[in-house]
Coordinates of C-alpha atoms in Angstrom, one line a residue:
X5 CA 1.8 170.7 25.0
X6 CA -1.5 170.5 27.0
X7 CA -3.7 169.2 24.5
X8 CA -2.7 166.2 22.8
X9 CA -4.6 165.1 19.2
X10 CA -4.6 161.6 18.0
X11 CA -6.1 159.5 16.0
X12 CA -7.3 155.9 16.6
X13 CA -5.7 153.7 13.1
X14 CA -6.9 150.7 10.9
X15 CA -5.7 150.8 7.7
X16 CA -8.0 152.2 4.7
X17 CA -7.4 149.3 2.6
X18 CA -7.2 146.9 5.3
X19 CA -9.3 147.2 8.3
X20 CA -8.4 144.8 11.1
X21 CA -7.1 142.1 8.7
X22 CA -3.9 144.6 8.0
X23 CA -1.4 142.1 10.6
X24 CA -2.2 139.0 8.3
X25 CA -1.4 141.5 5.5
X26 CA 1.5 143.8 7.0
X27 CA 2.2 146.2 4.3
X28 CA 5.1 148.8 6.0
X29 CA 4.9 150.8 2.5
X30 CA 0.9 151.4 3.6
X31 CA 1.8 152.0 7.3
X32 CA 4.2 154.5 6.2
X33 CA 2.1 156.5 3.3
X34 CA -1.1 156.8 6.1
X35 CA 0.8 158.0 8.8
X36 CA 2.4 160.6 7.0
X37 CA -0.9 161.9 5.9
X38 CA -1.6 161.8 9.9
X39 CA 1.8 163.7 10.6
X40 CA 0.6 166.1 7.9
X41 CA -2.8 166.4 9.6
X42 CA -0.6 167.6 12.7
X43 CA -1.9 165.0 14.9
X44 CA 0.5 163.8 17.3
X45 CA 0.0 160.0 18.7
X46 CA -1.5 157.3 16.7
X47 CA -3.4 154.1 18.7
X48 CA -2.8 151.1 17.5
X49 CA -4.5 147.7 17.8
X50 CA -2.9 144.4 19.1
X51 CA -5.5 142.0 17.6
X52 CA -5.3 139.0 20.4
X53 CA -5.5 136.2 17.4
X54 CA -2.8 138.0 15.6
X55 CA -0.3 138.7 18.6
X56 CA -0.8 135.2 20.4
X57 CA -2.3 132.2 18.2
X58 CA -2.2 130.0 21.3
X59 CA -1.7 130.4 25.1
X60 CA 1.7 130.0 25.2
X61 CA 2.8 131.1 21.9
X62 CA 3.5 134.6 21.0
X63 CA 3.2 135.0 17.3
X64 CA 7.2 136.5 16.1
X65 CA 6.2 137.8 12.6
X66 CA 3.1 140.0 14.3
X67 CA 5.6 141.5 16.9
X68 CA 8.0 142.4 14.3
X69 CA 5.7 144.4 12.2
X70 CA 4.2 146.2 15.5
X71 CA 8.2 147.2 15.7
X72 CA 8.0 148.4 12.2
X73 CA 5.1 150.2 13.3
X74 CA 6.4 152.0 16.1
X75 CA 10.1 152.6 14.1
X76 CA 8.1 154.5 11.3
X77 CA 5.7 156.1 14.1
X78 CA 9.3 157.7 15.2
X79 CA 10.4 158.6 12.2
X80 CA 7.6 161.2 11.4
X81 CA 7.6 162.0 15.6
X82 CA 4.8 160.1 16.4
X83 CA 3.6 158.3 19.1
X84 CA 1.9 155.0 19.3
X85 CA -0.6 153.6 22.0
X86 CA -0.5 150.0 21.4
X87 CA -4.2 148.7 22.7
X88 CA -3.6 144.9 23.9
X89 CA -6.8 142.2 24.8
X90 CA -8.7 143.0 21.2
X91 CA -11.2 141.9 22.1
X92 CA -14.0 143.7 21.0
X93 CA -13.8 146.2 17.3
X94 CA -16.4 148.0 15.4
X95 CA -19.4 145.9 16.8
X96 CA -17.7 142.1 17.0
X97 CA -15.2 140.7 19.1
X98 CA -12.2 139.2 18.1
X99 CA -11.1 136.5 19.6
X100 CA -8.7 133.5 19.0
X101 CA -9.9 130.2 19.2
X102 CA -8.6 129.5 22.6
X103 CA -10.7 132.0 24.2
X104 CA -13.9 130.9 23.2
X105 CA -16.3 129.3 25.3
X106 CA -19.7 126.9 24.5
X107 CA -22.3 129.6 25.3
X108 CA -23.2 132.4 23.0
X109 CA -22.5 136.0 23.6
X110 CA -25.8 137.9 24.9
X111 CA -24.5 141.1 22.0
X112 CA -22.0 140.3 20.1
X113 CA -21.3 137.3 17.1
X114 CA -17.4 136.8 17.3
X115 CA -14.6 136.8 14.5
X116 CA -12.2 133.9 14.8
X117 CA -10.2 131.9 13.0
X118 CA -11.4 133.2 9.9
X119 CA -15.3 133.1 10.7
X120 CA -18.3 134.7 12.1
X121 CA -19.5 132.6 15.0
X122 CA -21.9 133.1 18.0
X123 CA -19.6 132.3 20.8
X124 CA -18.9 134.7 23.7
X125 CA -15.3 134.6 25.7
X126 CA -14.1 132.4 28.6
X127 CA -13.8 134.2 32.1
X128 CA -10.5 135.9 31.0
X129 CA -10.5 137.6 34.3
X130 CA -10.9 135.0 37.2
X131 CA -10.1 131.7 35.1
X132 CA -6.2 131.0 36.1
X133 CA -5.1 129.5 32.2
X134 CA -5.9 132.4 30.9
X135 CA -4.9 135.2 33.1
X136 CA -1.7 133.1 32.6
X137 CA -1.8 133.5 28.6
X138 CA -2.6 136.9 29.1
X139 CA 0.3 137.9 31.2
X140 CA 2.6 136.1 28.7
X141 CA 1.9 138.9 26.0
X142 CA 1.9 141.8 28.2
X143 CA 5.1 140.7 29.6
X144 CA 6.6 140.2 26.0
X145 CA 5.4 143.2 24.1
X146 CA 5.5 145.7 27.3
X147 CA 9.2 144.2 27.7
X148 CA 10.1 144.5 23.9
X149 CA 9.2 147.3 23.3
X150 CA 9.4 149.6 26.5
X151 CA 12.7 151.7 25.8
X152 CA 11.2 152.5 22.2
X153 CA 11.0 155.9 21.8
X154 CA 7.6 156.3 20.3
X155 CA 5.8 154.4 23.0
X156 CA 3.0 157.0 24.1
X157 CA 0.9 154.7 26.7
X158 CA -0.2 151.3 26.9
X159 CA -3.6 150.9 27.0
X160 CA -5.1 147.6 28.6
X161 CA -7.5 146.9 26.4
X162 CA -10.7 148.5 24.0
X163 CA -14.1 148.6 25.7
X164 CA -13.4 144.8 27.2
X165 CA -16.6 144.6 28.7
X166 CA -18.4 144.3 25.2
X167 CA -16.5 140.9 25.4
X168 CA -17.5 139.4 28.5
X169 CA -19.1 141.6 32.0
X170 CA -16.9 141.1 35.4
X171 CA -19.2 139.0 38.0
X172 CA -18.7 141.9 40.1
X173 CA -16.8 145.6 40.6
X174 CA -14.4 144.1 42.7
X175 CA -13.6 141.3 39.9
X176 CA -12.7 144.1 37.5
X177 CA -10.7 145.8 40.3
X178 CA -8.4 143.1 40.9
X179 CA -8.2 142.1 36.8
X180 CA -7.1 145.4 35.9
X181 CA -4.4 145.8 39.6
X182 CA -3.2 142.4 37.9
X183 CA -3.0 143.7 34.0
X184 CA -1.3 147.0 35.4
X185 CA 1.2 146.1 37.5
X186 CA 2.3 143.5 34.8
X187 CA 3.0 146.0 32.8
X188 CA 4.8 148.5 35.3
X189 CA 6.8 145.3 36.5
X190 CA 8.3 145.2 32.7
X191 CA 7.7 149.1 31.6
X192 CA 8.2 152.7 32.5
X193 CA 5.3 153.8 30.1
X194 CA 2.1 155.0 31.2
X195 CA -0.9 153.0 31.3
X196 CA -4.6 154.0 30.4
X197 CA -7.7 151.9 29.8
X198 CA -9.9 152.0 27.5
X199 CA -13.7 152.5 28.9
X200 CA -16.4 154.0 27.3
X201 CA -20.0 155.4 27.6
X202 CA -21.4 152.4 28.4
X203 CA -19.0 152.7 31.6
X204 CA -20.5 155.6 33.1
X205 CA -24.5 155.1 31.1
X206 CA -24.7 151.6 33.0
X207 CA -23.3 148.9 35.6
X208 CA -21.1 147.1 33.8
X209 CA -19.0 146.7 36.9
X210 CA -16.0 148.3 36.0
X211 CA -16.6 151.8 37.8
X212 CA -14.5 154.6 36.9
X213 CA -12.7 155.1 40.6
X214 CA -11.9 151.5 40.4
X215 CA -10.4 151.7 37.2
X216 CA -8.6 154.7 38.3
X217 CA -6.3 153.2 41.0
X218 CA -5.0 151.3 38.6
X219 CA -4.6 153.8 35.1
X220 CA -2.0 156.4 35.2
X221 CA -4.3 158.9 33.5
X222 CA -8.2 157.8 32.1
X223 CA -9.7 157.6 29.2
X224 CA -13.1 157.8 27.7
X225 CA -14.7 157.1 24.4
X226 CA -17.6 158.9 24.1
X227 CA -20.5 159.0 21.3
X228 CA -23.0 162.1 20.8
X229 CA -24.6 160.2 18.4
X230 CA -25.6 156.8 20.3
X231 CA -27.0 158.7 23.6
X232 CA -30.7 158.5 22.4
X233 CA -31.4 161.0 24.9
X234 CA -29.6 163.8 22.7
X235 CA -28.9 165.5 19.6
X236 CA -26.2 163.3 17.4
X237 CA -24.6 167.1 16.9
X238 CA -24.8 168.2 20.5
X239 CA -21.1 169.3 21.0
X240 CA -21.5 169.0 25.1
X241 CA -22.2 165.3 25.2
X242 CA -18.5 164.2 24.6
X243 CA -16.5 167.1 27.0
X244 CA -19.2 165.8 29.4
X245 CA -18.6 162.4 28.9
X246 CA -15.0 163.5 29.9
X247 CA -15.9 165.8 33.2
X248 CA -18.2 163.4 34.6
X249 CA -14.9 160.5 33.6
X250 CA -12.4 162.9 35.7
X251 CA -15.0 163.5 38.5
X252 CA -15.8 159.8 39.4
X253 CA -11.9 159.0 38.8
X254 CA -10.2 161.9 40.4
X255 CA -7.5 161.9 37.4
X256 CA -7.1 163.9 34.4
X257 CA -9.1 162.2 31.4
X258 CA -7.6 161.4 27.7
X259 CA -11.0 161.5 25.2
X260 CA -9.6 158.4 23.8
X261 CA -12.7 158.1 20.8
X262 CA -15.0 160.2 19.4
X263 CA -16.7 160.3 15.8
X264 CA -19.6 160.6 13.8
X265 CA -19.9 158.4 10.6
X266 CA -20.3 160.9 7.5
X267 CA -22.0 160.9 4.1
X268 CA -21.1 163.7 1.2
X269 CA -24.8 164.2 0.8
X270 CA -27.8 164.9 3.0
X271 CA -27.8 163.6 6.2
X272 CA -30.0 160.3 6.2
X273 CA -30.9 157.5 8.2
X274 CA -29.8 153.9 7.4
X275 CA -30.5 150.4 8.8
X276 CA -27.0 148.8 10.4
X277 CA -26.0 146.3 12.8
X278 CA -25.2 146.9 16.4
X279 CA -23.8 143.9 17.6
X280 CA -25.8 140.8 16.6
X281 CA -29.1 143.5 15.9
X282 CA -30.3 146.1 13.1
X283 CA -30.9 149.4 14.2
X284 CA -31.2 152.9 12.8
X285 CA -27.8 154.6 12.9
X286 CA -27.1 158.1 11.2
X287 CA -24.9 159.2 8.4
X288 CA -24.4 163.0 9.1
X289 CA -23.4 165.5 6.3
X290 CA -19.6 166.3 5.9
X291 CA -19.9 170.2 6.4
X292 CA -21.9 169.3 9.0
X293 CA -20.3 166.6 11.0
X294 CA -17.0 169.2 10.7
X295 CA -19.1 172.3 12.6
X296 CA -20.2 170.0 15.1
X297 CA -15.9 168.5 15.6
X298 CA -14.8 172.1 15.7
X299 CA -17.5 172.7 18.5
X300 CA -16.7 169.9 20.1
X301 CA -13.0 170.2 20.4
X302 CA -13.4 173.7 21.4
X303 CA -15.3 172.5 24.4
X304 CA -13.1 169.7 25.3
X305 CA -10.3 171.9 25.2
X306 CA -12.0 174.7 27.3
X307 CA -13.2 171.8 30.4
X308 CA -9.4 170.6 30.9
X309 CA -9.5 167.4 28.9
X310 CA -6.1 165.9 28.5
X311 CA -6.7 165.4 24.5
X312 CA -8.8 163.9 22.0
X313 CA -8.5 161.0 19.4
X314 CA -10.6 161.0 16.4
X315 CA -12.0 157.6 15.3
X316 CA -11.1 157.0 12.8
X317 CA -8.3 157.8 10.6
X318 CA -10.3 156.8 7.3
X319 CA -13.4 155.0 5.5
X320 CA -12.8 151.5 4.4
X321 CA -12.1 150.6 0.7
X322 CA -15.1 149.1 -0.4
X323 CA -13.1 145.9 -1.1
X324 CA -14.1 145.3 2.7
X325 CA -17.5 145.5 2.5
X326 CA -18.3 141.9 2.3
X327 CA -16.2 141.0 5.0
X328 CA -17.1 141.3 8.9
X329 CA -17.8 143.8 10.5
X330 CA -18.7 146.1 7.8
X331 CA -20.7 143.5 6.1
X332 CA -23.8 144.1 8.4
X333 CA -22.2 147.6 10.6
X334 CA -22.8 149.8 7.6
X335 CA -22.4 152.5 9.2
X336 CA -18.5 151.7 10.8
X337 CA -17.2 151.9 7.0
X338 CA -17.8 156.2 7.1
X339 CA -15.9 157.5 10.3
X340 CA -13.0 158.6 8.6
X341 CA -11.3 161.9 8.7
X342 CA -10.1 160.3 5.4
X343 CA -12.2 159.0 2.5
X344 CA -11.7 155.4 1.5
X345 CA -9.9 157.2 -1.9
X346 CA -7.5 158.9 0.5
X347 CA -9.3 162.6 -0.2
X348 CA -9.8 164.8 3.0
X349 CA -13.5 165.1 4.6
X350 CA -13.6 168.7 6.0
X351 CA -13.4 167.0 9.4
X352 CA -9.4 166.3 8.5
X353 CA -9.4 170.3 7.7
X354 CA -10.9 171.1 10.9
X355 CA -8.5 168.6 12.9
X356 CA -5.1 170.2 11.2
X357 CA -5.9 173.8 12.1
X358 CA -7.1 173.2 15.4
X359 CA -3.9 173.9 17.4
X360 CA -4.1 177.8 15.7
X361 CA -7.1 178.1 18.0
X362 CA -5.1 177.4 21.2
X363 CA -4.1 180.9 22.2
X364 CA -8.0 182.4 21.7
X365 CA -8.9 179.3 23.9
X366 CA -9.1 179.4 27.9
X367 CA -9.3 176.2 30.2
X368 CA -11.8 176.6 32.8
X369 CA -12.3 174.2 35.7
X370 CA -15.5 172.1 36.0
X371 CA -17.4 170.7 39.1
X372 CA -20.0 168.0 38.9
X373 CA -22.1 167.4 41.7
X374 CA -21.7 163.4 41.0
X375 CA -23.7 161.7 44.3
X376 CA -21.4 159.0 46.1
X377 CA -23.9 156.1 45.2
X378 CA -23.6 157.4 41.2
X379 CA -23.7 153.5 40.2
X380 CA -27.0 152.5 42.0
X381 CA -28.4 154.7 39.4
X382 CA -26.1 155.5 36.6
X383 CA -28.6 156.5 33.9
X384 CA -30.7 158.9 35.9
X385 CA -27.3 160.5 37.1
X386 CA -25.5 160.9 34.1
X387 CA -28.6 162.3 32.1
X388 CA -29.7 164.7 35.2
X389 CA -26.0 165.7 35.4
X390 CA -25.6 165.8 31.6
X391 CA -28.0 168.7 31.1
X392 CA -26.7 170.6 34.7
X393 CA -23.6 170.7 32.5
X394 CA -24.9 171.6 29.1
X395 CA -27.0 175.1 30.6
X396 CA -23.6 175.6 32.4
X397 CA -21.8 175.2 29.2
X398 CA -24.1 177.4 27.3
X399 CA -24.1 180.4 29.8
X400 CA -20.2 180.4 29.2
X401 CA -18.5 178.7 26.7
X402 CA -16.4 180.4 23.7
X403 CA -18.0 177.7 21.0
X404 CA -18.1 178.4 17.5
X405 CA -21.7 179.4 16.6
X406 CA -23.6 178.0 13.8
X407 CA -27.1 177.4 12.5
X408 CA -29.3 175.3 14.5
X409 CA -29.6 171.8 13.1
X410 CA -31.7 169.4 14.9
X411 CA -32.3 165.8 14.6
X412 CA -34.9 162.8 15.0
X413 CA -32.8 160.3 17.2
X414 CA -32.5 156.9 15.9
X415 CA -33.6 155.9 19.6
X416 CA -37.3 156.8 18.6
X417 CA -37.3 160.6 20.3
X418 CA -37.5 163.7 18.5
X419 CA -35.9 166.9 18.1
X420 CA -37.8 169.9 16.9
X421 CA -36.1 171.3 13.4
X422 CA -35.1 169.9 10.0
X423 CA -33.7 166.6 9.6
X424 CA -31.4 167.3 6.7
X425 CA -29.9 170.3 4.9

């Protein structure tokens, strides 16, 4: 298979309290919907507080379930990315207590021992204690778990610089040589990281070639709708996101995340948090959100990306909505393939008939002209490059046509066009 689908996984009912709560009986009903959705790998979340209470203390009952996870996972032929270091989810971090430092985060509040604080991290990549703790659970799960079947790739952590920013690129380097070859040491499996937008949008100081000497393939997650300098249903933005990923890296790039929070009626605007801040974020229309997937995937397919994973696998039961993040990030409760009452959005139909599209679609190579400095300017770049892309795209690409539907971005710019059907 050349194109793999996944599908990034919180429980519907759940969310990222579901460890605390293991239910197999739930893990097993929602990933047999995602077998019948013919999506192959499933990625996981390893949340830090969860997985190790204290430095030196792995926490048993949370590594047995994640084996119950990965035994039902093989059952239906699934594979599993477990995601380690989380870290940061859905607009907070997550953090156990013994991460925390004095100072506040500049972004972020932080979820920790049962409450909301405004606390940022410890240097969890120079400070010697903690690289310490954090080798003891990649040694124990990578070591547990490596000659289970249904072990896709580990994946070092989700979007880590949302937690805390290196001091400097080679800081980063030398964190993630130390994070991999812990893991190689004690597994054959792959390992990936997950970066995102941000990566490649700004200086955050983990650059994409430096993260690819130490990731067996990359990965990207990868937004339309929080560019601000494009349409939220421009279906180039994400297979972008993914060429510009392999041609800064040099390695063949996994769309790790990609979504767009829906709504059953028009498209609308709301007011949600991003991070510790309200901002206007969009709900897009169902039948709209699935032309713009289909168009997407076809073009991700089409530029040589390794595969994509949806985020998410459902909407939250509104049970959650008073508890963080989706008390405030109103908008993370609707990315779903799945409705929080377990119906189907048309996205989930789009997603299970994809692979019947395989044999009208052709790979193509791409070549960015990315400029060796790209990181002394990474905004100008990526948007100059962007739209170099997008008029190649359009002079060749096999996409799916529809009606033009253009929107005001939530950034402040506007399109030209309707805002809602």
């Amino acid at each position: 298979m050349d194109f793999v689908l996944g599908i990034n996984y919180w429980p519907r009912r759940k969310a990222m309290y579901w460890w605390k709560g293991f239910d197999p009986k739930e893990v097993r009903e929602e990933f047999s919907l995602i077998k019948e959705l013919n999506l192959d790998v499933v990625r996981v979340f390893l949340l830090w507080e969860d997985f190790q209470p204290e430095p030196d203390v792995i926490n048993g009952s949370s590594l047995r379930h994640l084996g119950t996870v990965l035994d039902i996972a093989g059952e239906l032929g699934l594979g599993i990315v477990p995601t380690f270091f989380i870290g940061h989810m859905s607009g907070i971090n997550w953090l156990p207590e013994w991460v925390l430092s004095d100072e506040p985060h500049e972004r972020f509040l932080t979820y920790s021992n049962g409450r909301l604080v405004d606390r940022g991290a410890k240097n969890i990549y120079e400070e010697p204690e903690l690289l310490e703790a954090e080798k003891i659970l990649l040694e124990t799960v990578s070591s547990e778990f490596d000659d289970h079947p249904a072990v896709y790739a580990w994946d070092i952590s989700n979007e880590i610089d949302n937690v805390r920013i290196p001091r400097t690129p080679d800081v980063a380097r030398e964190w993630l040589k130390f994070v991999y070859e812990t893991l190689k040491e004690n597994s054959s499996k792959p390992v990936t990281f997950g970066i995102h937008q941000e990566d490649i949008h700004e200086d955050k100081n983990f650059h994409v070639q430096d993260v690819a000497a130490f990731n067996d393939f990359l990965c990207m997650h990868a937004y339309s709708v929080y560019t601000g300098f494009t349409d939220p249903l421009d279906p180039y933005f994400v297979p972008f996101a993914c060429a510009l990923t392999k041609a800064l890296g040099g390695k063949d790039v996994l769309l790790e995340e990609f979504g767009i929070p829906t709504t059953s009626g028009r498209t609308k605007r709301i007011t949600s948090a991003t991070g510790k801040h309200m901002t206007e974020h969009y709900l897009i229309n169902e039948k709209r959100a699935a032309e713009w997937l289909e168009q997407t995937l076809v073009c991700l397919y089409e530029v040589g990306a390794l595969g994509a994973f949806y985020w998410n696998f459902s909407d939250y039961d509104e049970a959650l909505w008073d508890k963080p993040p989706f008390d405030r990030a109103v908008h993370e409760r609707y990315f779903g393939l799945v409705r929080s009452d377990g119906s189907l959005k048309p996205t989930a139909f789009v997603i299970k008939n994809f692979k019947d599209l395989y044999p009208k679609l052709r790979r193509r190579s791409v070549e960015l002209r990315v400029p060796p400095d790209y990181y002394e300017n990474p905004r100008e770049n990526l948007i100059s490059l962007y739209f170099e892309f997008k008029r190649e795209c359009e002079a060749h690409d096999n996409l799916p046509r529809r009606s033009p539907h253009r929107l005001h971005s939530p950034s402040g710019g506007k399109s030209e066009g309707r805002e809602e059907l």
